[in-house]
Amino acid sequence: MELKNYQKRVLRELDAYMELLNSTQNLNTAYNRHWNQLGIHIGFDGLPPYNDVLPGVPHVCFKVPTGGGKTLLACASIRHIFAGMGMMKTKAVVWLAPSAAILEQTLRDLRNPEHPYRQQINYDFGSRVEIYDGTQALNGQSLSPSSVRENLSIFVLSYDALRIKRKEGRKVYQENGNLAPFVAHYTDRDALIPDVDETALIQVLNQLSPVVIVDESHNAQSELSIEMLRNLNPSFVLDLTATPKSNSNIISIVDARELKKENMVKLPVIIYNRRTKDDVLVDAIQLRAGIEQQARVEMQQNSTYIRPIVLFQAQPKGKENAATFEKLRDELIEIGIPKEQIAIKTSEINELKGVNLLAADCPIRYIITVNALKEGWDCPFAYILATLANRTSKVDVEQIVGRVLRLPYARKHSQPLLNMAYVLTSSVDFRNTVENVVRGLNRAGFSDKEYRIGSDLPAPEPVPEPVQQTIDDIPVQPETDAEEFVGFNTDDVRERLRTGEQETQTGASSAAAEMAQQAEAQGAAFEQEMQDAEEKGIPLMGGSDLRKVYEMQ
């Protein structure tokens, strides 16, 4: 896969930083000069100074928004880091993942010779590459002193495998006869972890002095996380995140407009506020049908297969209850959606396991969830996030807005609806909902410039005058754990969907058609704003925003 222009820029900035590091032999000086060369100073009203959390070890960060291809960028960075550090006896990388889902996904992609990640690494290291998971490393499977000398060795491990208070009982810290041959080759015994057997896997990694890649590094800020890094005795640490903390040593930033320009993400995010939960359901179904209609045209014109998916966010009042999601599925089936088009993905139920959502023979068009689709879940076909909370409920889309942002095939599509993402909600406090969407965009590394309101706001509902009541007049509300989701008027919804389909067939104006028109207009305006900014010479790297985000306190 050809690297995008902004990814090439990030690698150039990494090379520039490595050169400064070599010439100055000082972490603080290299960091200061790096940003001075980019026109941004360090200190008051600028970027925070270098945070030397691991004394003597370069520890830097790439800020890349969701959908920016940060994993491919990390793969491409490995060669640049080793080249910048000069020849080393061993080339070892410890790749740290924050969750089981991301760990599994990273391992799968790095092991797949057809995947762009593995292809990039194979190209850079002449295909002399070994990928180890925790079990393989503990068993010494294909792992020996000679193999780590001859190959690039990448150990993909979870935070949880290394970041622990009590080392007793953890296999990574236990005596391991499979790894005993490594002990004779240890060269930095002063760095060994006290009170841990020399044959333990953590000691082997420690003596390899690996390059450490920390995925979603905003989750690795605690004292335990620092101890985890210290125990690995790294030669270099590269953080990857869309939302770096204030103490991160950022050396390169990818701006949202760069991703849009390179067709990596669906922008803008169009937000619609409907009057009722039934409206959200009907409009989400009809809008999805409209997007799929454009997808069929795209297939005919450009042989590009896209099957738009709606994420229905049900919100139980208490703990996630399977009955909530089963009830919602039953009602979707009752209004005419085929059962095979619906899947549930929650913390308790995972009907997406083993399913390739991008496959042409996959029927799924609706996914019911709460907040289970967080970091590590990725499907470019997800276009619409429809929250089915009651009007008075707090709309919590912050966690999963980023899941609808990735653009299929990383190229602009001829049909305009295929290039944007959509959020539907019915909330009395729409302002709060918008703020929640913005927080979700911020979590994904975007700003408040990347959303648009897709419809006129409904008139505020009149607030009834308070009624004087005696104690006896006030009904006692029984305590209940009933879910927030209380169902739909299925007869009415079914009739509205039937009417909407007839309007579409006859060419009459429908709510879904109006939503599509509004979205297309907002999308065109967003594109024009981007073009105007570029013509005015506003830098895409977002340097003008850095001081605002990272100003000194």
Coordinates of C-alpha atoms in Angstrom, one line a residue:
M1 CA 0.0 0.0 0.0
E2 CA 1.4 3.4 -1.0
L3 CA 1.8 5.7 2.0
K4 CA -0.3 8.8 2.0
N5 CA 1.4 12.2 1.7
Y6 CA 0.8 13.0 5.4
Q7 CA 2.3 9.7 6.4
K8 CA 5.4 10.4 4.4
R9 CA 5.6 13.8 6.1
V10 CA 5.4 12.1 9.5
L11 CA 8.3 9.8 8.6
R12 CA 10.3 12.8 7.4
E13 CA 9.7 14.5 10.7
L14 CA 10.8 11.3 12.5
D15 CA 14.0 11.2 10.5
A16 CA 14.6 14.9 11.3
Y17 CA 14.2 14.2 15.0
M18 CA 16.5 11.2 14.9
E19 CA 19.2 13.3 13.1
L20 CA 18.9 16.0 15.8
L21 CA 19.1 13.3 18.5
N22 CA 22.3 12.0 17.0
S23 CA 23.8 15.4 16.5
T24 CA 22.9 16.9 20.0
Q25 CA 23.1 13.7 22.1
N26 CA 20.5 15.4 24.3
L27 CA 16.8 14.5 24.5
N28 CA 15.6 18.0 25.6
T29 CA 17.8 19.9 23.0
A30 CA 16.7 17.6 20.2
Y31 CA 13.0 18.0 21.1
N32 CA 13.3 21.8 21.3
R33 CA 15.2 22.2 18.1
H34 CA 12.8 19.8 16.3
W35 CA 9.8 22.1 17.0
N36 CA 11.7 25.3 16.5
Q37 CA 12.5 24.1 13.0
L38 CA 8.7 23.6 12.5
G39 CA 8.1 27.2 13.7
I40 CA 6.7 26.4 17.1
H41 CA 8.5 27.2 20.3
I42 CA 8.6 25.3 23.6
G43 CA 7.6 26.8 26.9
F44 CA 5.0 29.5 27.9
D45 CA 2.3 29.9 25.3
G46 CA 3.8 27.0 23.3
L47 CA 4.3 23.3 23.6
P48 CA 5.2 21.8 27.0
P49 CA 8.9 21.0 27.5
Y50 CA 10.2 17.4 26.9
N51 CA 9.0 15.0 29.5
D52 CA 11.9 12.8 30.4
V53 CA 9.9 10.0 32.0
L54 CA 12.4 7.4 31.1
P55 CA 15.8 9.1 31.6
G56 CA 18.1 8.7 28.7
V57 CA 15.5 6.9 26.5
P58 CA 13.9 8.7 23.5
H59 CA 10.1 8.6 24.1
V60 CA 8.1 10.4 21.5
C61 CA 4.5 10.4 20.2
F62 CA 2.6 10.5 16.8
K63 CA -0.8 12.2 17.1
V64 CA -2.9 10.6 14.4
P65 CA -6.7 10.8 14.3
T66 CA -8.9 7.7 14.1
G67 CA -8.9 6.5 10.5
G68 CA -5.5 8.0 9.8
G69 CA -3.7 4.6 9.4
K70 CA -1.5 4.9 12.5
T71 CA -0.8 1.2 12.5
L72 CA 0.6 1.3 9.0
L73 CA 2.6 4.4 10.0
A74 CA 4.0 2.5 13.0
C75 CA 5.0 -0.4 10.7
A76 CA 6.8 2.0 8.4
S77 CA 8.5 3.8 11.3
I78 CA 10.4 0.7 12.5
R79 CA 13.0 0.8 9.8
H80 CA 13.4 4.6 10.3
I81 CA 14.0 4.2 14.0
F82 CA 16.6 1.4 13.7
A83 CA 18.3 3.3 10.9
G84 CA 18.4 6.5 13.1
M85 CA 19.9 4.6 16.0
G86 CA 22.6 3.0 13.9
M87 CA 23.5 -0.7 13.5
M88 CA 22.4 -2.9 16.4
K89 CA 23.1 -6.5 17.2
T90 CA 19.5 -7.3 17.5
K91 CA 16.4 -5.8 16.0
A92 CA 13.5 -6.4 18.5
V93 CA 10.2 -4.6 18.8
V94 CA 7.7 -5.0 21.6
W95 CA 4.3 -3.9 20.4
L96 CA 1.9 -3.1 23.3
A97 CA -1.8 -3.3 22.7
P98 CA -4.4 -2.0 25.3
S99 CA -7.1 -4.6 24.8
A100 CA -7.7 -8.2 23.7
A101 CA -9.6 -7.0 20.6
I102 CA -6.7 -4.7 19.4
L103 CA -4.2 -7.4 20.3
E104 CA -6.0 -10.0 18.3
Q105 CA -6.5 -7.6 15.3
T106 CA -2.8 -6.5 15.3
L107 CA -1.5 -10.1 15.5
R108 CA -3.8 -11.2 12.7
D109 CA -2.8 -8.3 10.4
L110 CA 1.0 -8.5 11.1
R111 CA 1.0 -12.3 10.4
N112 CA -1.0 -12.0 7.1
P113 CA 1.5 -11.8 4.2
E114 CA -1.2 -10.2 2.1
H115 CA -1.9 -7.4 4.5
P116 CA -0.3 -4.0 3.9
Y117 CA 1.2 -3.9 7.4
R118 CA 3.1 -7.1 6.9
Q119 CA 4.0 -6.2 3.3
Q120 CA 5.5 -2.9 4.6
I121 CA 7.6 -4.6 7.2
N122 CA 8.7 -7.4 4.8
Y123 CA 9.8 -4.8 2.3
D124 CA 11.8 -2.9 4.8
F125 CA 13.5 -5.9 6.4
G126 CA 13.8 -8.3 3.4
S127 CA 11.1 -10.6 4.7
R128 CA 13.3 -11.6 7.6
V129 CA 10.5 -11.1 10.1
E130 CA 9.1 -13.1 13.0
I131 CA 5.9 -12.2 14.8
Y132 CA 5.4 -13.6 18.3
D133 CA 2.4 -13.6 20.6
G134 CA 2.8 -14.1 24.4
T135 CA 2.2 -17.9 24.2
Q136 CA 4.7 -18.4 21.5
A137 CA 7.3 -16.3 23.3
L138 CA 6.8 -18.2 26.6
N139 CA 7.1 -21.5 24.8
G140 CA 10.3 -20.4 23.0
Q141 CA 8.5 -21.3 19.7
S142 CA 10.9 -20.3 16.9
L143 CA 12.6 -18.1 19.4
S144 CA 16.3 -18.4 20.0
P145 CA 19.4 -16.2 20.4
S146 CA 20.2 -16.9 16.7
S147 CA 16.7 -16.1 15.5
V148 CA 16.7 -12.6 17.2
R149 CA 20.1 -11.9 15.7
E150 CA 19.1 -12.8 12.2
N151 CA 15.5 -11.4 12.0
L152 CA 13.3 -8.5 13.0
S153 CA 11.5 -9.9 16.0
I154 CA 8.1 -8.3 16.9
F155 CA 6.5 -9.4 20.2
V156 CA 2.9 -8.4 20.3
L157 CA 1.7 -8.3 23.9
S158 CA -1.1 -6.7 25.9
Y159 CA -0.6 -4.1 28.6
D160 CA -2.1 -6.5 31.1
A161 CA 0.6 -9.1 30.5
L162 CA 3.2 -6.7 31.7
R163 CA 1.5 -4.0 33.7
I164 CA 0.8 -5.7 37.1
K165 CA 1.2 -4.9 40.8
R166 CA 2.0 -8.5 41.8
K167 CA 4.5 -10.2 39.6
E168 CA 4.0 -13.6 41.3
G169 CA 1.9 -15.9 39.3
R170 CA 2.4 -14.1 36.0
K171 CA 4.1 -16.3 33.5
V172 CA 6.0 -13.4 31.9
Y173 CA 7.9 -12.9 35.2
Q174 CA 8.4 -16.6 36.1
E175 CA 11.3 -18.9 35.6
N176 CA 11.2 -20.3 32.1
G177 CA 13.5 -23.2 31.0
N178 CA 12.4 -22.7 27.4
L179 CA 14.3 -19.4 27.4
A180 CA 17.4 -20.5 29.4
P181 CA 19.7 -20.3 26.3
F182 CA 19.3 -16.5 26.2
V183 CA 21.0 -16.0 29.6
A184 CA 24.5 -16.6 28.3
H185 CA 24.0 -13.8 25.8
Y186 CA 23.0 -11.1 28.3
T187 CA 25.2 -8.0 27.9
D188 CA 23.5 -5.4 30.2
R189 CA 23.1 -7.2 33.5
D190 CA 22.8 -4.0 35.4
A191 CA 19.4 -3.5 33.7
L192 CA 18.0 -6.8 34.8
I193 CA 14.8 -6.6 36.9
P194 CA 15.6 -7.4 40.6
D195 CA 14.0 -10.5 42.2
V196 CA 12.9 -11.9 38.8
D197 CA 14.5 -15.1 37.5
E198 CA 17.0 -14.5 34.7
T199 CA 15.2 -17.0 32.4
A200 CA 11.8 -15.1 32.6
L201 CA 10.5 -13.8 29.4
I202 CA 10.5 -10.2 30.7
Q203 CA 14.3 -10.5 31.4
V204 CA 14.8 -11.8 27.8
L205 CA 12.9 -8.8 26.4
N206 CA 14.8 -6.5 28.8
Q207 CA 18.2 -7.7 27.5
L208 CA 17.1 -7.3 23.9
S209 CA 16.6 -3.5 24.6
P210 CA 13.7 -3.4 22.2
V211 CA 12.0 -0.5 20.4
V212 CA 8.6 -0.3 22.1
I213 CA 5.5 0.7 20.2
V214 CA 2.6 1.8 22.5
D215 CA -0.7 1.6 20.7
E216 CA -3.4 3.9 22.1
S217 CA -0.8 5.3 24.5
H218 CA -3.3 7.6 26.2
N219 CA -4.2 4.4 28.1
A220 CA -0.7 4.0 29.4
Q221 CA 0.0 6.9 31.7
S222 CA -0.1 5.4 35.2
E223 CA 2.8 4.6 37.4
L224 CA 2.3 0.9 36.6
S225 CA 2.6 1.8 32.9
I226 CA 5.9 3.6 33.5
E227 CA 7.2 0.7 35.4
M228 CA 6.1 -1.6 32.6
L229 CA 8.2 0.5 30.1
R230 CA 11.1 0.7 32.5
N231 CA 11.2 -3.1 32.9
L232 CA 11.4 -3.5 29.2
N233 CA 14.7 -1.5 29.1
P234 CA 13.7 0.1 25.8
S235 CA 16.1 1.7 23.4
F236 CA 13.3 3.8 21.9
V237 CA 9.6 4.3 22.7
L238 CA 7.0 5.4 20.1
D239 CA 3.5 6.3 21.3
L240 CA 0.6 6.2 18.9
T241 CA -2.7 7.9 19.8
A242 CA -5.4 10.3 18.5
T243 CA -5.6 12.0 21.9
P244 CA -2.2 12.4 23.5
K245 CA -2.0 13.5 27.1
S246 CA -0.4 16.8 28.1
N247 CA 2.8 15.1 29.1
S248 CA 3.3 13.3 25.7
N249 CA 6.4 14.2 23.7
I250 CA 4.7 14.8 20.4
I251 CA 7.0 15.1 17.4
S252 CA 4.4 14.9 14.6
I253 CA 0.8 15.8 14.2
V254 CA -1.7 14.7 11.6
D255 CA -4.5 17.2 11.0
A256 CA -8.1 16.1 10.3
R257 CA -8.1 18.0 7.0
E258 CA -5.2 16.0 5.8
L259 CA -7.2 12.8 6.3
K260 CA -10.1 14.3 4.5
K261 CA -7.9 15.4 1.6
E262 CA -6.4 11.9 1.4
N263 CA -9.9 10.4 1.5
M264 CA -9.2 8.4 4.7
V265 CA -12.3 9.5 6.7
K266 CA -16.0 10.4 6.3
L267 CA -16.3 14.1 7.0
P268 CA -18.3 16.0 7.9
V269 CA -20.3 14.2 10.5
I270 CA -24.0 15.3 9.9
I271 CA -26.1 15.4 13.1
Y272 CA -29.9 15.2 12.9
N273 CA -32.2 15.8 15.9
R274 CA -35.6 14.1 15.5
R275 CA -38.8 14.7 17.6
T276 CA -39.2 11.1 18.8
K277 CA -37.4 7.8 19.1
D278 CA -39.7 6.4 16.5
D279 CA -38.6 9.2 14.1
V280 CA -34.9 8.2 14.8
L281 CA -35.7 4.6 13.9
V282 CA -37.7 5.4 10.7
D283 CA -35.2 8.0 9.5
A284 CA -32.2 5.8 10.2
I285 CA -33.7 3.0 8.2
Q286 CA -34.7 5.2 5.3
L287 CA -31.5 7.2 5.2
R288 CA -29.5 3.9 5.2
A289 CA -31.7 2.8 2.2
G290 CA -30.9 6.1 0.4
I291 CA -27.2 5.6 1.0
E292 CA -27.4 2.0 -0.2
Q293 CA -29.1 3.2 -3.3
Q294 CA -26.1 5.5 -4.0
A295 CA -23.9 2.5 -3.2
R296 CA -25.5 0.5 -6.0
V297 CA -24.8 3.3 -8.4
E298 CA -21.2 3.4 -7.2
M299 CA -21.0 -0.3 -7.8
Q300 CA -22.3 0.0 -11.4
Q301 CA -20.0 3.0 -12.2
N302 CA -16.8 2.0 -10.4
S303 CA -17.2 -1.6 -9.3
T304 CA -16.9 -0.5 -5.7
Y305 CA -18.9 -2.6 -3.2
I306 CA -20.3 -0.8 -0.1
R307 CA -23.1 -2.0 2.1
P308 CA -24.0 0.8 4.5
I309 CA -24.6 -0.2 8.2
V310 CA -26.5 1.5 11.0
L311 CA -25.3 1.3 14.5
F312 CA -28.4 1.3 16.8
Q313 CA -27.3 2.4 20.2
A314 CA -29.8 1.1 22.8
Q315 CA -29.3 2.4 26.3
P316 CA -30.3 0.2 29.2
K317 CA -31.0 2.0 32.5
G318 CA -28.8 -0.3 34.5
K319 CA -26.4 -3.1 33.6
E320 CA -26.6 -4.3 30.0
N321 CA -29.4 -6.8 29.8
A322 CA -29.8 -9.2 26.9
A323 CA -33.5 -8.8 27.0
T324 CA -33.2 -5.1 25.9
F325 CA -31.3 -6.0 22.7
E326 CA -33.4 -9.1 21.9
K327 CA -36.5 -6.9 22.3
L328 CA -35.1 -4.3 19.9
R329 CA -34.2 -7.0 17.4
D330 CA -37.7 -8.5 17.6
E331 CA -39.2 -5.1 16.9
L332 CA -36.9 -4.5 14.0
I333 CA -38.0 -7.8 12.6
E334 CA -41.6 -7.0 13.2
I335 CA -41.4 -3.8 11.2
G336 CA -40.0 -5.7 8.2
I337 CA -36.2 -6.0 8.6
P338 CA -34.9 -9.5 7.8
K339 CA -33.5 -11.2 10.8
E340 CA -30.2 -12.1 9.1
Q341 CA -29.5 -8.3 8.5
I342 CA -29.4 -7.7 12.3
A343 CA -26.5 -8.5 14.7
I344 CA -26.0 -7.7 18.4
K345 CA -22.6 -6.6 19.8
T346 CA -22.5 -5.8 23.5
S347 CA -20.2 -6.8 26.4
E348 CA -22.3 -9.9 26.9
I349 CA -23.3 -10.8 23.4
N350 CA -21.0 -10.9 20.3
E351 CA -22.7 -11.9 17.1
L352 CA -20.0 -10.3 15.0
K353 CA -17.2 -12.7 16.1
G354 CA -15.7 -14.4 13.0
V355 CA -18.0 -12.3 10.7
N356 CA -16.3 -10.4 7.8
L357 CA -18.6 -7.4 7.5
L358 CA -16.8 -6.3 4.3
A359 CA -17.7 -9.5 2.4
A360 CA -20.2 -9.2 -0.4
D361 CA -22.1 -12.2 0.9
C362 CA -22.5 -10.7 4.4
P363 CA -26.1 -9.6 4.9
I364 CA -25.7 -7.5 8.1
R365 CA -27.0 -3.9 7.8
Y366 CA -27.9 -3.2 11.4
I367 CA -25.8 -3.6 14.5
I368 CA -27.4 -3.2 18.0
T369 CA -24.9 -2.1 20.6
V370 CA -24.4 0.2 23.6
N371 CA -20.7 1.2 23.9
A372 CA -19.1 -2.2 23.1
L373 CA -17.8 -0.9 19.7
K374 CA -14.9 1.0 21.1
E375 CA -11.2 1.0 20.2
G376 CA -10.3 -2.0 18.2
W377 CA -13.6 -2.4 16.3
D378 CA -13.3 -1.2 12.7
C379 CA -15.8 -1.4 9.9
P380 CA -15.7 1.3 7.1
F381 CA -19.2 0.3 6.1
A382 CA -20.6 1.7 9.3
Y383 CA -22.2 5.0 8.2
I384 CA -25.0 5.9 10.7
L385 CA -25.1 6.1 14.5
A386 CA -28.7 6.2 15.7
T387 CA -29.2 6.5 19.4
L388 CA -32.4 5.1 20.7
A389 CA -32.3 6.7 24.2
N390 CA -35.5 8.3 25.5
R391 CA -35.7 12.1 24.9
T392 CA -34.9 13.0 28.4
S393 CA -32.0 10.6 28.7
K394 CA -28.4 11.7 28.4
V395 CA -27.2 10.8 25.0
D396 CA -23.8 9.0 25.4
V397 CA -22.4 8.7 21.9
E398 CA -19.0 9.9 22.9
Q399 CA -17.4 6.5 23.0
I400 CA -18.4 5.2 19.6
V401 CA -18.7 8.2 17.2
G402 CA -15.2 7.3 16.0
R403 CA -16.5 4.0 14.7
V404 CA -18.4 5.5 11.8
L405 CA -15.6 7.7 10.5
R406 CA -13.4 5.4 8.4
L407 CA -14.0 5.8 4.6
P408 CA -14.3 2.6 2.6
Y409 CA -11.3 1.8 0.4
A410 CA -9.6 5.1 1.4
R411 CA -10.8 6.9 -1.7
K412 CA -13.4 9.5 -2.5
H413 CA -16.6 8.1 -4.0
S414 CA -18.6 9.6 -6.8
Q415 CA -21.9 9.4 -4.9
P416 CA -21.8 12.2 -2.2
L417 CA -23.7 10.4 0.6
L418 CA -20.9 7.7 0.7
N419 CA -18.3 10.3 1.8
M420 CA -20.0 11.4 5.0
A421 CA -21.1 10.0 8.4
Y422 CA -24.4 10.5 10.2
V423 CA -25.6 10.7 13.8
L424 CA -29.4 10.6 14.6
T425 CA -30.8 11.3 18.0
S426 CA -34.0 12.6 19.7
S427 CA -33.1 14.7 22.6
V428 CA -34.8 17.5 24.4
D429 CA -31.3 19.0 25.2
F430 CA -29.9 18.9 21.6
R431 CA -27.1 21.3 22.6
N432 CA -25.8 18.7 25.1
T433 CA -26.1 16.0 22.4
V434 CA -24.0 18.1 20.0
E435 CA -21.4 18.6 22.7
N436 CA -21.3 14.9 23.3
V437 CA -20.7 14.3 19.6
V438 CA -17.9 16.8 19.7
R439 CA -16.3 15.1 22.7
G440 CA -16.6 11.9 20.6
L441 CA -14.8 13.6 17.7
N442 CA -12.2 14.9 20.2
R443 CA -11.6 11.3 21.4
A444 CA -11.0 10.3 17.8
G445 CA -8.5 13.2 17.3
F446 CA -10.8 15.6 15.5
S447 CA -12.0 19.1 16.4
D448 CA -15.4 20.8 16.6
K449 CA -14.9 21.9 13.0
E450 CA -15.7 18.5 11.6
Y451 CA -19.5 18.3 12.3
R452 CA -22.5 20.0 10.8
I453 CA -26.2 20.2 11.8
G454 CA -28.2 18.5 9.2
S455 CA -31.7 19.8 9.9
D456 CA -33.6 22.7 11.5
L457 CA -33.9 22.2 15.2
P458 CA -37.4 21.4 16.4
A459 CA -39.2 24.1 18.3
P460 CA -38.7 23.7 22.0
E461 CA -41.6 21.9 23.7
P462 CA -43.6 24.1 26.2
V463 CA -42.9 23.4 29.8
P464 CA -46.1 22.8 31.7
E465 CA -46.9 24.9 34.7
P466 CA -46.2 23.2 38.0
V467 CA -49.3 21.8 39.7
Q468 CA -49.7 22.2 43.5
Q469 CA -50.1 18.7 45.0
T470 CA -50.5 17.3 48.5
I471 CA -48.5 14.4 49.7
D472 CA -51.5 12.1 49.1
D473 CA -51.8 13.3 45.5
I474 CA -48.2 12.2 44.5
P475 CA -48.1 8.6 43.2
V476 CA -45.4 6.4 44.6
Q477 CA -43.1 5.3 41.8
P478 CA -41.9 1.7 42.4
E479 CA -38.2 1.1 42.2
T480 CA -37.3 -0.7 39.0
D481 CA -34.4 -1.8 37.0
A482 CA -36.4 -1.6 33.8
E483 CA -34.4 -0.6 30.7
E484 CA -34.5 2.8 29.2
F485 CA -35.5 1.3 25.9
V486 CA -39.3 0.8 26.1
G487 CA -40.2 -0.1 22.6
F488 CA -41.8 1.5 19.5
N489 CA -45.2 1.9 18.1
T490 CA -44.4 -0.9 15.6
D491 CA -47.7 -0.5 13.6
D492 CA -47.0 3.2 13.1
V493 CA -43.4 2.7 12.2
R494 CA -44.2 0.0 9.7
E495 CA -46.8 2.2 8.1
R496 CA -44.4 5.1 7.9
L497 CA -41.7 3.0 6.3
R498 CA -44.2 1.7 3.7
T499 CA -45.3 5.2 3.0
G500 CA -41.7 6.4 2.7
E501 CA -40.9 3.6 0.3
Q502 CA -43.9 4.6 -1.9
E503 CA -42.8 8.2 -1.9
T504 CA -39.4 7.2 -3.0
Q505 CA -40.8 5.1 -5.8
T506 CA -43.1 7.9 -7.0
G507 CA -40.4 10.6 -6.7
A508 CA -42.3 12.5 -4.0
S509 CA -40.4 14.3 -1.4
S510 CA -39.8 12.3 1.8
A511 CA -38.1 12.9 5.1
A512 CA -35.2 10.7 4.1
A513 CA -34.9 12.6 0.8
E514 CA -34.8 15.9 2.6
M515 CA -32.1 14.5 5.0
A516 CA -30.1 13.4 2.0
Q517 CA -30.4 16.8 0.4
Q518 CA -29.3 18.5 3.6
A519 CA -26.4 16.2 3.9
E520 CA -25.2 16.8 0.4
A521 CA -25.4 20.5 0.8
Q522 CA -23.5 20.4 4.1
G523 CA -20.9 18.1 2.5
A524 CA -20.4 20.5 -0.4
A525 CA -20.0 23.4 1.9
F526 CA -17.4 21.5 4.0
E527 CA -15.4 20.7 0.9
Q528 CA -15.5 24.3 -0.2
E529 CA -14.3 25.5 3.2
M530 CA -11.4 23.1 3.0
Q531 CA -10.5 24.3 -0.4
D532 CA -10.7 28.0 0.7
A533 CA -8.4 27.3 3.7
E534 CA -5.9 25.6 1.4
E535 CA -6.0 28.5 -1.1
K536 CA -5.4 31.0 1.8
G537 CA -2.3 29.0 2.8
I538 CA -3.7 27.9 6.2
P539 CA -1.3 25.1 7.2
L540 CA -2.8 21.6 7.2
M541 CA -0.5 20.4 10.0
G542 CA -2.6 22.2 12.5
G543 CA 0.3 24.0 14.1
S544 CA -1.9 27.0 15.0
D545 CA -4.0 24.7 17.1
L546 CA -1.2 23.3 19.1
R547 CA -0.8 26.1 21.6
K548 CA -4.6 26.0 22.3
V549 CA -4.5 22.3 23.0
Y550 CA -1.3 22.1 24.9
E551 CA -1.0 25.5 26.5
M552 CA 1.0 25.7 29.7
Q553 CA -0.9 25.9 33.0

